[in-house]
Structure formats: structure tokens, C-alpha cells
PDB file of C-alpha atoms in Angstrom:
ATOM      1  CA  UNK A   1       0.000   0.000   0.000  1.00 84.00           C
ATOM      2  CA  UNK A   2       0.813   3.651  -0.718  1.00 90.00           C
ATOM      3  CA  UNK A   3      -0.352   6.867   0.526  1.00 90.00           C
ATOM      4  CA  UNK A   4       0.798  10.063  -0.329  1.00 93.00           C
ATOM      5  CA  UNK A   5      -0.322  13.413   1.535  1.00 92.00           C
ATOM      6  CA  UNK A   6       0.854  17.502   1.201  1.00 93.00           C
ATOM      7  CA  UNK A   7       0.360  21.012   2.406  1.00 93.00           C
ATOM      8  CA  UNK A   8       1.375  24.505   1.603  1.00 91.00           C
ATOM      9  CA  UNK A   9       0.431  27.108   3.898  1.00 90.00           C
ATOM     10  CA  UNK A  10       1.322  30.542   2.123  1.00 88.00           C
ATOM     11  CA  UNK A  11       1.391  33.266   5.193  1.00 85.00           C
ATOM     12  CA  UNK A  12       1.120  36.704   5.066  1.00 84.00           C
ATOM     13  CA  UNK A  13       4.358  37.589   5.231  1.00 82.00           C
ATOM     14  CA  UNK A  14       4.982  35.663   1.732  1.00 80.00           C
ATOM     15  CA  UNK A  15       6.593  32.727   3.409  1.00 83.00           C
ATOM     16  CA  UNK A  16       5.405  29.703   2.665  1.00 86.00           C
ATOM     17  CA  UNK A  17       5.777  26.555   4.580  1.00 90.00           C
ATOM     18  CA  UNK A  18       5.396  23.082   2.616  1.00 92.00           C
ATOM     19  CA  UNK A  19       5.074  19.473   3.951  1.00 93.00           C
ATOM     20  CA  UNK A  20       5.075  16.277   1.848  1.00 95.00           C
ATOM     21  CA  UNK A  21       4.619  13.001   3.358  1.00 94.00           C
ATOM     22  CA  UNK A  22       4.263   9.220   1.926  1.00 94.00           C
ATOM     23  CA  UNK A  23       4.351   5.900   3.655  1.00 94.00           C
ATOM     24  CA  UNK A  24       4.876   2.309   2.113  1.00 94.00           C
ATOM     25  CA  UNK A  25       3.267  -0.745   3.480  1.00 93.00           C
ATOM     26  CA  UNK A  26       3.892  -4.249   2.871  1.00 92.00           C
ATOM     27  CA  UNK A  27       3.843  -7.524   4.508  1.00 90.00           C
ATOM     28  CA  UNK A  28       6.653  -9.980   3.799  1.00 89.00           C
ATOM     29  CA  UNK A  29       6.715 -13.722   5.293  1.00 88.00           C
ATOM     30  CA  UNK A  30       4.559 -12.741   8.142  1.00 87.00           C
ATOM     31  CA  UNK A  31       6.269  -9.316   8.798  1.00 92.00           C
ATOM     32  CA  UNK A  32       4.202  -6.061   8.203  1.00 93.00           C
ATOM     33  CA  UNK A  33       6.357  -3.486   7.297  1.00 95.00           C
ATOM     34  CA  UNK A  34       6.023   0.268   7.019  1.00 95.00           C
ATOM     35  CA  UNK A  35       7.908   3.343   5.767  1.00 96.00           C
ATOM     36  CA  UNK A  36       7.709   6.817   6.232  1.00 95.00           C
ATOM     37  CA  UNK A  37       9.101   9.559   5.018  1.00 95.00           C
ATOM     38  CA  UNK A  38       8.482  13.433   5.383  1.00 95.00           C
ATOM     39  CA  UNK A  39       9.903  16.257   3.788  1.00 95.00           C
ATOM     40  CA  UNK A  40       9.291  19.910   4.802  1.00 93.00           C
ATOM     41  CA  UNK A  41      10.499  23.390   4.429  1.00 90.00           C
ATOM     42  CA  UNK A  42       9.948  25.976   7.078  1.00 87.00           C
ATOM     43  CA  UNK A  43      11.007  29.369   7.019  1.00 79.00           C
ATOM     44  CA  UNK A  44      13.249  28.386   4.067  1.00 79.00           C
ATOM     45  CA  UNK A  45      14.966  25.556   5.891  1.00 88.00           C
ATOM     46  CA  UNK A  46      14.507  22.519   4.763  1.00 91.00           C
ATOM     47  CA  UNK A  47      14.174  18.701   6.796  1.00 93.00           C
ATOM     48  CA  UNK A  48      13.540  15.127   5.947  1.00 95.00           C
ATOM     49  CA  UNK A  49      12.785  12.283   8.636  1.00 95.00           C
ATOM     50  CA  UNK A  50      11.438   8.901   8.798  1.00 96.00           C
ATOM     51  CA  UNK A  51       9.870   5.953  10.732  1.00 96.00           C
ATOM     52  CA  UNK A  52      10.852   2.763   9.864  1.00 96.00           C
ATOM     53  CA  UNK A  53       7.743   0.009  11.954  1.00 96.00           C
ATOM     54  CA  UNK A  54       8.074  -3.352  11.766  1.00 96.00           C
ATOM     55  CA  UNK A  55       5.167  -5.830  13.556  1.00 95.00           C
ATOM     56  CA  UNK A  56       4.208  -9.798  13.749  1.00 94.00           C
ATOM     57  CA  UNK A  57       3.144 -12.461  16.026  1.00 91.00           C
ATOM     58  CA  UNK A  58       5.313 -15.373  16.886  1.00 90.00           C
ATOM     59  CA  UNK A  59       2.665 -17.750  18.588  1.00 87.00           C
ATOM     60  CA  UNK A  60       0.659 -15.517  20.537  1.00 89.00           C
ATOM     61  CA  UNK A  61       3.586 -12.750  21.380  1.00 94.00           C
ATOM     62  CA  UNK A  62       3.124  -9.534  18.942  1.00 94.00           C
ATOM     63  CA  UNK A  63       6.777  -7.990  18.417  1.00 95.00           C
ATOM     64  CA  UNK A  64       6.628  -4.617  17.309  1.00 96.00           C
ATOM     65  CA  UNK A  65       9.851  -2.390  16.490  1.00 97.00           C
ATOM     66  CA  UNK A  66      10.266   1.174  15.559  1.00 97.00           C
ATOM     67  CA  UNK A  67      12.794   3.651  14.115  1.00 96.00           C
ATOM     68  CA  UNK A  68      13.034   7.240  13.833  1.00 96.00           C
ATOM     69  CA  UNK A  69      15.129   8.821  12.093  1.00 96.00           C
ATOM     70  CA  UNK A  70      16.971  12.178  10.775  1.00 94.00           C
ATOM     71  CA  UNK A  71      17.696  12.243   6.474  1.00 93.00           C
ATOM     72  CA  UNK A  72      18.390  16.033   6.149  1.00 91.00           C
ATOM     73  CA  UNK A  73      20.148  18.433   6.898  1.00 90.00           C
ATOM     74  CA  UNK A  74      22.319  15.657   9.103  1.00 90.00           C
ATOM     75  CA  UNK A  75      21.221  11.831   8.657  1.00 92.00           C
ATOM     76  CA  UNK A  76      21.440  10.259  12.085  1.00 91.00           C
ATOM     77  CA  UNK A  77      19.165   7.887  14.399  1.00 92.00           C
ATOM     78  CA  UNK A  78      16.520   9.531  16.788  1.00 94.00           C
ATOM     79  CA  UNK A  79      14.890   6.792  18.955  1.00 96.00           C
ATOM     80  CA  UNK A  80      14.497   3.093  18.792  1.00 96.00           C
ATOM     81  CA  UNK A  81      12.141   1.215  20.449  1.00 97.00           C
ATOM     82  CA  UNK A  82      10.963  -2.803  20.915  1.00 97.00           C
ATOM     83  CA  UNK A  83       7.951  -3.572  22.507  1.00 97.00           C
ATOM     84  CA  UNK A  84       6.430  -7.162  23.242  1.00 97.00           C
ATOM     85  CA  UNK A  85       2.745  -7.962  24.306  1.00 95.00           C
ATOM     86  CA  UNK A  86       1.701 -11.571  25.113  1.00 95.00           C
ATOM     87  CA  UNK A  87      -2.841 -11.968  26.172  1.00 93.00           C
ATOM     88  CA  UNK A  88      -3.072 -13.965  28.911  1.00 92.00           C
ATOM     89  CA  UNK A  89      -6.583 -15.955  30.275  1.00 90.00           C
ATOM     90  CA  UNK A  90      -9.309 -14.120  31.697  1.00 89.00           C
ATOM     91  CA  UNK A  91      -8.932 -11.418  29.440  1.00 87.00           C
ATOM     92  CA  UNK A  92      -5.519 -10.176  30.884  1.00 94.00           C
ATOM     93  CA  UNK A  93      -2.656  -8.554  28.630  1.00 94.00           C
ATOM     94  CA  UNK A  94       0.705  -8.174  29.850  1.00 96.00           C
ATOM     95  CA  UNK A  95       3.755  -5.994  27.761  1.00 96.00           C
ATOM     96  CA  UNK A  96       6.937  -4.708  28.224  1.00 97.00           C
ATOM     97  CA  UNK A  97       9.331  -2.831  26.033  1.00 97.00           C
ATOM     98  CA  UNK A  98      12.927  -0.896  25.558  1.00 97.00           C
ATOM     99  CA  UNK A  99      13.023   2.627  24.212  1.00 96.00           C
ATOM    100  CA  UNK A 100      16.613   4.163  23.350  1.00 95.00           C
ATOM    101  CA  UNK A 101      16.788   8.058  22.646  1.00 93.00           C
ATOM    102  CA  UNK A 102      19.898   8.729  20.844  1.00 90.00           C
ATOM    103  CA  UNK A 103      19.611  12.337  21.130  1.00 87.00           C
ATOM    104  CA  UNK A 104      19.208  12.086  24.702  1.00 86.00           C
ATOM    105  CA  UNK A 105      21.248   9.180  25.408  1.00 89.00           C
ATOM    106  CA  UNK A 106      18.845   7.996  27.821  1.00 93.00           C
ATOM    107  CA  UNK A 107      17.044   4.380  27.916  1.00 95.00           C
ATOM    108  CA  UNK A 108      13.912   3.887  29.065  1.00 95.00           C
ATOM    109  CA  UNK A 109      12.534   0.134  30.195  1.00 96.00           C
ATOM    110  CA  UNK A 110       8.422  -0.604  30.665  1.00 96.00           C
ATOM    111  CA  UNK A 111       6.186  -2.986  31.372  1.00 97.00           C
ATOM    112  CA  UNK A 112       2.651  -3.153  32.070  1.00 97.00           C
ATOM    113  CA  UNK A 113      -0.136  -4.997  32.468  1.00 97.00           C
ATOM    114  CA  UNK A 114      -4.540  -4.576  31.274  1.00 95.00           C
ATOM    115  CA  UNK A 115      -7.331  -6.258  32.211  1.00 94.00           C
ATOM    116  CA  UNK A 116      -9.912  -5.877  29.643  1.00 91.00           C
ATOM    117  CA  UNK A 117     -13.766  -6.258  31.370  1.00 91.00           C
ATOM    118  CA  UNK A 118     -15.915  -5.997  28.037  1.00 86.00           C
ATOM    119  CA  UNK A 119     -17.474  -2.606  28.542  1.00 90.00           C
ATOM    120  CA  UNK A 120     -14.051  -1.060  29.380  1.00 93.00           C
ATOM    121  CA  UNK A 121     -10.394  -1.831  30.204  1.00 94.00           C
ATOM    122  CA  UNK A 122      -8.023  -0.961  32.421  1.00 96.00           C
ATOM    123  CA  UNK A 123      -4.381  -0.493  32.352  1.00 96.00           C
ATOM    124  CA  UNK A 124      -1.416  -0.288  34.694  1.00 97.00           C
ATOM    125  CA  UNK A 125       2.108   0.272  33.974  1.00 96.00           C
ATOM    126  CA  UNK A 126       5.666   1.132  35.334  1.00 97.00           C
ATOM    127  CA  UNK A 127       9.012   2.632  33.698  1.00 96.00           C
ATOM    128  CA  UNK A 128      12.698   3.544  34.749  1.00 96.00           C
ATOM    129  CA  UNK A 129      15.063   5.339  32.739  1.00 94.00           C
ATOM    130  CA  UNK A 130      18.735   5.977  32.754  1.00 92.00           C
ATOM    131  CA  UNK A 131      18.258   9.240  33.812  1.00 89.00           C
ATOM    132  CA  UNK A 132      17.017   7.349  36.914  1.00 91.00           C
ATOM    133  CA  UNK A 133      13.338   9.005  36.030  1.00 92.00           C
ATOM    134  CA  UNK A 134      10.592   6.191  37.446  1.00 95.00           C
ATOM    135  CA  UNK A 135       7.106   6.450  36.094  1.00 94.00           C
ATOM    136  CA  UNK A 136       3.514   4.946  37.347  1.00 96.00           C
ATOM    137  CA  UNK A 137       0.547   5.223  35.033  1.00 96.00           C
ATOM    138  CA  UNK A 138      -2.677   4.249  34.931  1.00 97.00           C
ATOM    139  CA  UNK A 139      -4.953   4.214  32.031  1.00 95.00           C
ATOM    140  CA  UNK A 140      -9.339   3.663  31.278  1.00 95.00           C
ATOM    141  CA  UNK A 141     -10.002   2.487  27.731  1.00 93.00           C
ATOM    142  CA  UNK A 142     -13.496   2.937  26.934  1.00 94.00           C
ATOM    143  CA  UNK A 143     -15.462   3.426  23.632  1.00 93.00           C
ATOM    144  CA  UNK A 144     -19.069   4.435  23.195  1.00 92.00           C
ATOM    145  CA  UNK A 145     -21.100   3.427  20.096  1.00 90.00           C
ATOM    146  CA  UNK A 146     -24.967   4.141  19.230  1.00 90.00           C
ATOM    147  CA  UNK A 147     -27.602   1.552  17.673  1.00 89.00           C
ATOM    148  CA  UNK A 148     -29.221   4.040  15.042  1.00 88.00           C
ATOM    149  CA  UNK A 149     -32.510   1.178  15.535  1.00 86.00           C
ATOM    150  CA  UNK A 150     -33.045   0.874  18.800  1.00 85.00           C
ATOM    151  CA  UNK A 151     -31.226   4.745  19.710  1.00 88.00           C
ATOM    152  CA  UNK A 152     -29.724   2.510  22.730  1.00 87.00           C
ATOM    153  CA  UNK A 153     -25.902   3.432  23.701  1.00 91.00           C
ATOM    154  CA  UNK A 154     -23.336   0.580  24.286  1.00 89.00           C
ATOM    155  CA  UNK A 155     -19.531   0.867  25.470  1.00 91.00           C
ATOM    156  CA  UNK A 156     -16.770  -1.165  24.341  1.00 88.00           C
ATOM    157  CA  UNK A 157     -13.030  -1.344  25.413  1.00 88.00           C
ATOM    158  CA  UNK A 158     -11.581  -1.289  21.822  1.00 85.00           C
ATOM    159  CA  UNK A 159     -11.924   1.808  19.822  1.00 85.00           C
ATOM    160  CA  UNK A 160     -14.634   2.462  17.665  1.00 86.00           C
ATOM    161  CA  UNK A 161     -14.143   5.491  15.934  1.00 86.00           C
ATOM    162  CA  UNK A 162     -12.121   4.238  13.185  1.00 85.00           C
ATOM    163  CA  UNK A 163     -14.570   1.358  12.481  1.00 88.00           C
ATOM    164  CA  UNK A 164     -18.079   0.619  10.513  1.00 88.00           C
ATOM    165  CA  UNK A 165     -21.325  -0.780  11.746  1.00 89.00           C
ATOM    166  CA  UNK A 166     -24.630  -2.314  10.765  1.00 91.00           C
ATOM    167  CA  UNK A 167     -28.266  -2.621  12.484  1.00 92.00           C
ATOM    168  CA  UNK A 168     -29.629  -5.338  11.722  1.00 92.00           C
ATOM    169  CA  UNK A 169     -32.865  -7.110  12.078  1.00 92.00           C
ATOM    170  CA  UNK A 170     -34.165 -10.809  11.587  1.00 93.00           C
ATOM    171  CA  UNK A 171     -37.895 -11.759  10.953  1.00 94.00           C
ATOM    172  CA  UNK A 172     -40.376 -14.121   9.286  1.00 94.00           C
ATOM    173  CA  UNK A 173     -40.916 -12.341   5.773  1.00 93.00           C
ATOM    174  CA  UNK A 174     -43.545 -14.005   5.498  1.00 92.00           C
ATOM    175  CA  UNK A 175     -45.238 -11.895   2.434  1.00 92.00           C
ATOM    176  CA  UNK A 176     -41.284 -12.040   0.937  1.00 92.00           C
ATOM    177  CA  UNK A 177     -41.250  -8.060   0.655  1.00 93.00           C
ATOM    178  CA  UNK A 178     -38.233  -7.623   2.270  1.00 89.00           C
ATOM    179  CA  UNK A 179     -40.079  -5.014   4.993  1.00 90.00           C
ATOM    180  CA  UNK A 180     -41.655  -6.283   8.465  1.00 90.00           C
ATOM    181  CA  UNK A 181     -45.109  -5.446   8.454  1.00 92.00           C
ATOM    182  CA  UNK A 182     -47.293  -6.063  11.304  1.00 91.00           C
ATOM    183  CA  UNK A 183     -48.130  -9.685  12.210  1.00 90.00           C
ATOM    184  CA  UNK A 184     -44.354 -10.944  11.032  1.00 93.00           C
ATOM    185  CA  UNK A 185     -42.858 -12.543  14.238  1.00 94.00           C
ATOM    186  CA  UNK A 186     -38.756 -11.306  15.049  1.00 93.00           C
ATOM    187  CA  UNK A 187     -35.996 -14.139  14.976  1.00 94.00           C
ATOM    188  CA  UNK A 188     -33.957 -13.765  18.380  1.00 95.00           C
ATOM    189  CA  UNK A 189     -30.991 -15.670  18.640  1.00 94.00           C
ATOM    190  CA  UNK A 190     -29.954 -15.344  15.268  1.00 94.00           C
ATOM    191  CA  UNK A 191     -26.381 -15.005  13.884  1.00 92.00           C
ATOM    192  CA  UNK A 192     -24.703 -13.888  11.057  1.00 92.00           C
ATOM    193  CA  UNK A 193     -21.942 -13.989   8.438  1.00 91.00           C
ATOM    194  CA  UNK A 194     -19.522 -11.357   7.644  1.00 90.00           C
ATOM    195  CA  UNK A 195     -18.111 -11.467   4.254  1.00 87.00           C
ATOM    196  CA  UNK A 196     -18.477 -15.113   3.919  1.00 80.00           C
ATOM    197  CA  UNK A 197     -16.313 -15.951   6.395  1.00 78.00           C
ATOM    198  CA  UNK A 198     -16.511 -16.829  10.231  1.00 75.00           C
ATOM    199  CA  UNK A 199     -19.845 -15.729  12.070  1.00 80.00           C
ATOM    200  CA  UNK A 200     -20.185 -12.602  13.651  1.00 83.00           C
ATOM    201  CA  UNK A 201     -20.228 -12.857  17.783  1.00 85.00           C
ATOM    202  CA  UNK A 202     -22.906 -10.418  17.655  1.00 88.00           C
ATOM    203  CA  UNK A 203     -26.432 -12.162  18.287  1.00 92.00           C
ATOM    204  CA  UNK A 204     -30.522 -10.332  17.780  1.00 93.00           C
ATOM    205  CA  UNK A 205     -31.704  -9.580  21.004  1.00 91.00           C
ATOM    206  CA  UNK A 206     -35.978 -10.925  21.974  1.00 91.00           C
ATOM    207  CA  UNK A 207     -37.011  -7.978  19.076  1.00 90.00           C
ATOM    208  CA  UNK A 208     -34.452  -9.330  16.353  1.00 92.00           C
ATOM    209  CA  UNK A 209     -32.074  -6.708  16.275  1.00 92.00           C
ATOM    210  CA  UNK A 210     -28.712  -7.048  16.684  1.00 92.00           C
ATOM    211  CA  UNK A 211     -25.673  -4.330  16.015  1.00 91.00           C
ATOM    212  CA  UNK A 212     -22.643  -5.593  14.031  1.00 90.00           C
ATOM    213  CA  UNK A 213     -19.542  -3.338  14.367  1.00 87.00           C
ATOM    214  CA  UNK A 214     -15.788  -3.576  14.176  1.00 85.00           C
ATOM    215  CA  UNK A 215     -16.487  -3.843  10.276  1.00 86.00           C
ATOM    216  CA  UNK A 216     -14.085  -2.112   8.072  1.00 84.00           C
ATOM    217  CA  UNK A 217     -15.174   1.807   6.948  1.00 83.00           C
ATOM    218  CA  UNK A 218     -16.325   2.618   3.636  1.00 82.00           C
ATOM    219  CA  UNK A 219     -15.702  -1.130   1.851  1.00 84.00           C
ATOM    220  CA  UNK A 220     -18.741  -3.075   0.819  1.00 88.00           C
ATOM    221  CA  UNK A 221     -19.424  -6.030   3.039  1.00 88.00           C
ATOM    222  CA  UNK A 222     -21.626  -8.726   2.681  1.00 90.00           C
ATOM    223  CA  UNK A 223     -23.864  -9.523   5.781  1.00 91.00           C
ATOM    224  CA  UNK A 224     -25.758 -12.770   5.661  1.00 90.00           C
ATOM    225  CA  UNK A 225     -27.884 -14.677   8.268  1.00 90.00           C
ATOM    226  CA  UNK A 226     -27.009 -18.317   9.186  1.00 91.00           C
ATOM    227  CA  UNK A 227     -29.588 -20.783   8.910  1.00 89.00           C
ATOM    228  CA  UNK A 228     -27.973 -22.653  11.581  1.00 89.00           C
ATOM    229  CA  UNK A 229     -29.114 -20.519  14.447  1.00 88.00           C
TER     230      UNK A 229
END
């Protein structure tokens, strides 16, 4: 994949400042892989700087690695960083990772670990440095969606912002119209395939309707009912 972004902003003095971006994406024997690059000119000096990410599972342990770094004026390395997160049972998540600032010199080491409860998730974590800094956090992860049928507000732990939906309702059609009129009974309980593949966790409530999220934004996707529940 390639994307490919820019902006002038022309000020009133008759300066203009000028940013061009693109990123590369790829995935190579199990590796995704991403490249950025931005170039910009401000107040007639010109920059260029990257990231360099690199992410995959081995088992169930998701290695992820990033690079920043300096092309222009002066090419050098800004930070590196590894990080390593392993889901554990009973919806627990534990991490830890190693960030080096070259510009710094400092090294930072963190681990954490989240507990995610459904409706919301929670998040502890610790760090030392070796500028002898210690840090304590503690984080709520919480997303709230909206049923356009039933107007009824749900939260989530993951984020749903990014993400597409669908209401959906099951009933006898009994006429075949494709539009519940009165007398055609609601199907609770039922599932449904996403794009031909696995089915859906989401199931219709007593009135048939059922919400369907986490589907990806502005791509057609095929929603089907399974006969089987």
C-alpha cells in the first residue's frame, strides 16, 4: 500500500511553509512493514525524517519495532524502540518494552499490564530510565457506540471510531417483501456472516435486532444470516 499526503500554507508575510509526506506498506513472510518519510520546508529551511515500523506475532507474542530517524540536513538515528505484548486468560494482557533516545542518550525500560472487562479496560504500567526518572501510570479504555434502531448506547473497550457498523434485524418475511409489516414474528438468537467468512459474535436480542460493528469503513461487506441458528 501507498499513501501520499501535502500542504502549503502561504502566510502573510509571503513565506510559505510546505510538507510532503508518503508511507509504504507491505507484509513480507509474516512481517508487516512500514515506511515513512516526510519532507518539509519551514522558514526556508529545509528537513527530511522517517519511521521505519516493523510488527508480527510469533505464537501468541506480537513484536513490534520502531525507528526514527533524521535524512536532512544531518542523517542520524533519533529513537528506537521494541515492545512485546503476550494476552493472557481471563482477558488479561501483559507488555513490556525498551526505548533508546539517541539524542538524549537515555534508555527507558516498561512494562505493564490490562485487564480488559468488556465494557471497558483498564491499564497499569511502570518505567525507569537511565536518567534514573521512574514512572507509574494508569490508564481507562473505553469506547461508546450508538444503535441508530433501537437509539440505545453501548460501550466497548476497543476503539470504535475508526470502524463501521450495521443494524440489523431478523424476521419471518412471510409476504417475501423484504419489509416487516405487522403480524411478522422477530428471529432472536440469530447469527450472522460477515463477508463469507466466520460468524459474527454479535447475536438479535428478543425484538431481532442485533448491532454488528468492528467492520471495516467505507468497503462493501456482505452480511448474511445463518440458517444454523
Amino acid at each position: 500500500a501507498v499513501a501520499m499526503e501535502g500542504t502549503r500554507d502561504a502566510l502573510a508575510s509571503g513565506v510559505a511553509n510546505v510538507n510532503v509526506a508518503g508511507r509504504v506498506s507491505s507484509m513480507i513472510n509474516g512481517t508487516a512493514m512500514s515506511n515513512s518519510l516526510r519532507w518539509q520546508r519551514v522558514a526556508h529551511k529545509a528537513s527530511t525524517d522517517g519511521t521505519l515500523q516493523l510488527s508480527r506475532r510469533l505464537i501468541d507474542v506480537g513484536l513490534n519495532a520502531q525507528m526514527d530517524y533524521a535524512v536532512r540536513p544531518n542523517a542520524a538515528l533519533h529513537t528506537f524502540a521494541v515492545t512485546a505484548d503476550r494476552p493472557m486468560a481471563g482477558g488479561y494482557r501483559v507488555n513490556g518494552g525498551i526505548i533508546h533516545n539517541h539524542v538524549a542518550r537515555s534508555t527507558q525500560l516498561s512494562c505493564g499490564l490490562s485487564k480488559n472487562f468488556g465494557s471497558f479496560a483498564v491499564a497499569v504500567s511502570a518505567g525507569y530510565s537511565s536518567s534514573h526518572e521512574k514512572v507509574v501510570g494508569l490508564q481507562l479504555f473505553m469506547a461508546l457506540g450508538r444503535d441508530p434502531r433501537s437509539k440505545s448506547w453501548f460501550a466497548e473497550s476497543q476503539p470504535l471510531a475508526g470502524t463501521g457498523g450495521v443494524s440489523v434485524q431478523a424476521f419471518v418475511d412471510k409476504n417475501m417483501n423484504g419489509v416487516r409489516d405487522p403480524g411478522e414474528e422477530s428471529v432472536p438468537n440469530a447469527g450472522f456472516f460477515v463477508n463469507n467468512g466466520g460468524r459474527h459474535p454479535a447475536r438479535t436480542d428478543s425484538s431481532g435486532q442485533a448491532f454488528i460493528g468492528r467492520l471495516s469503513p467505507s468497503q462493501y461487506t456482505d452480511v448474511a444470516i445463518d440458517p444454523s441458528t
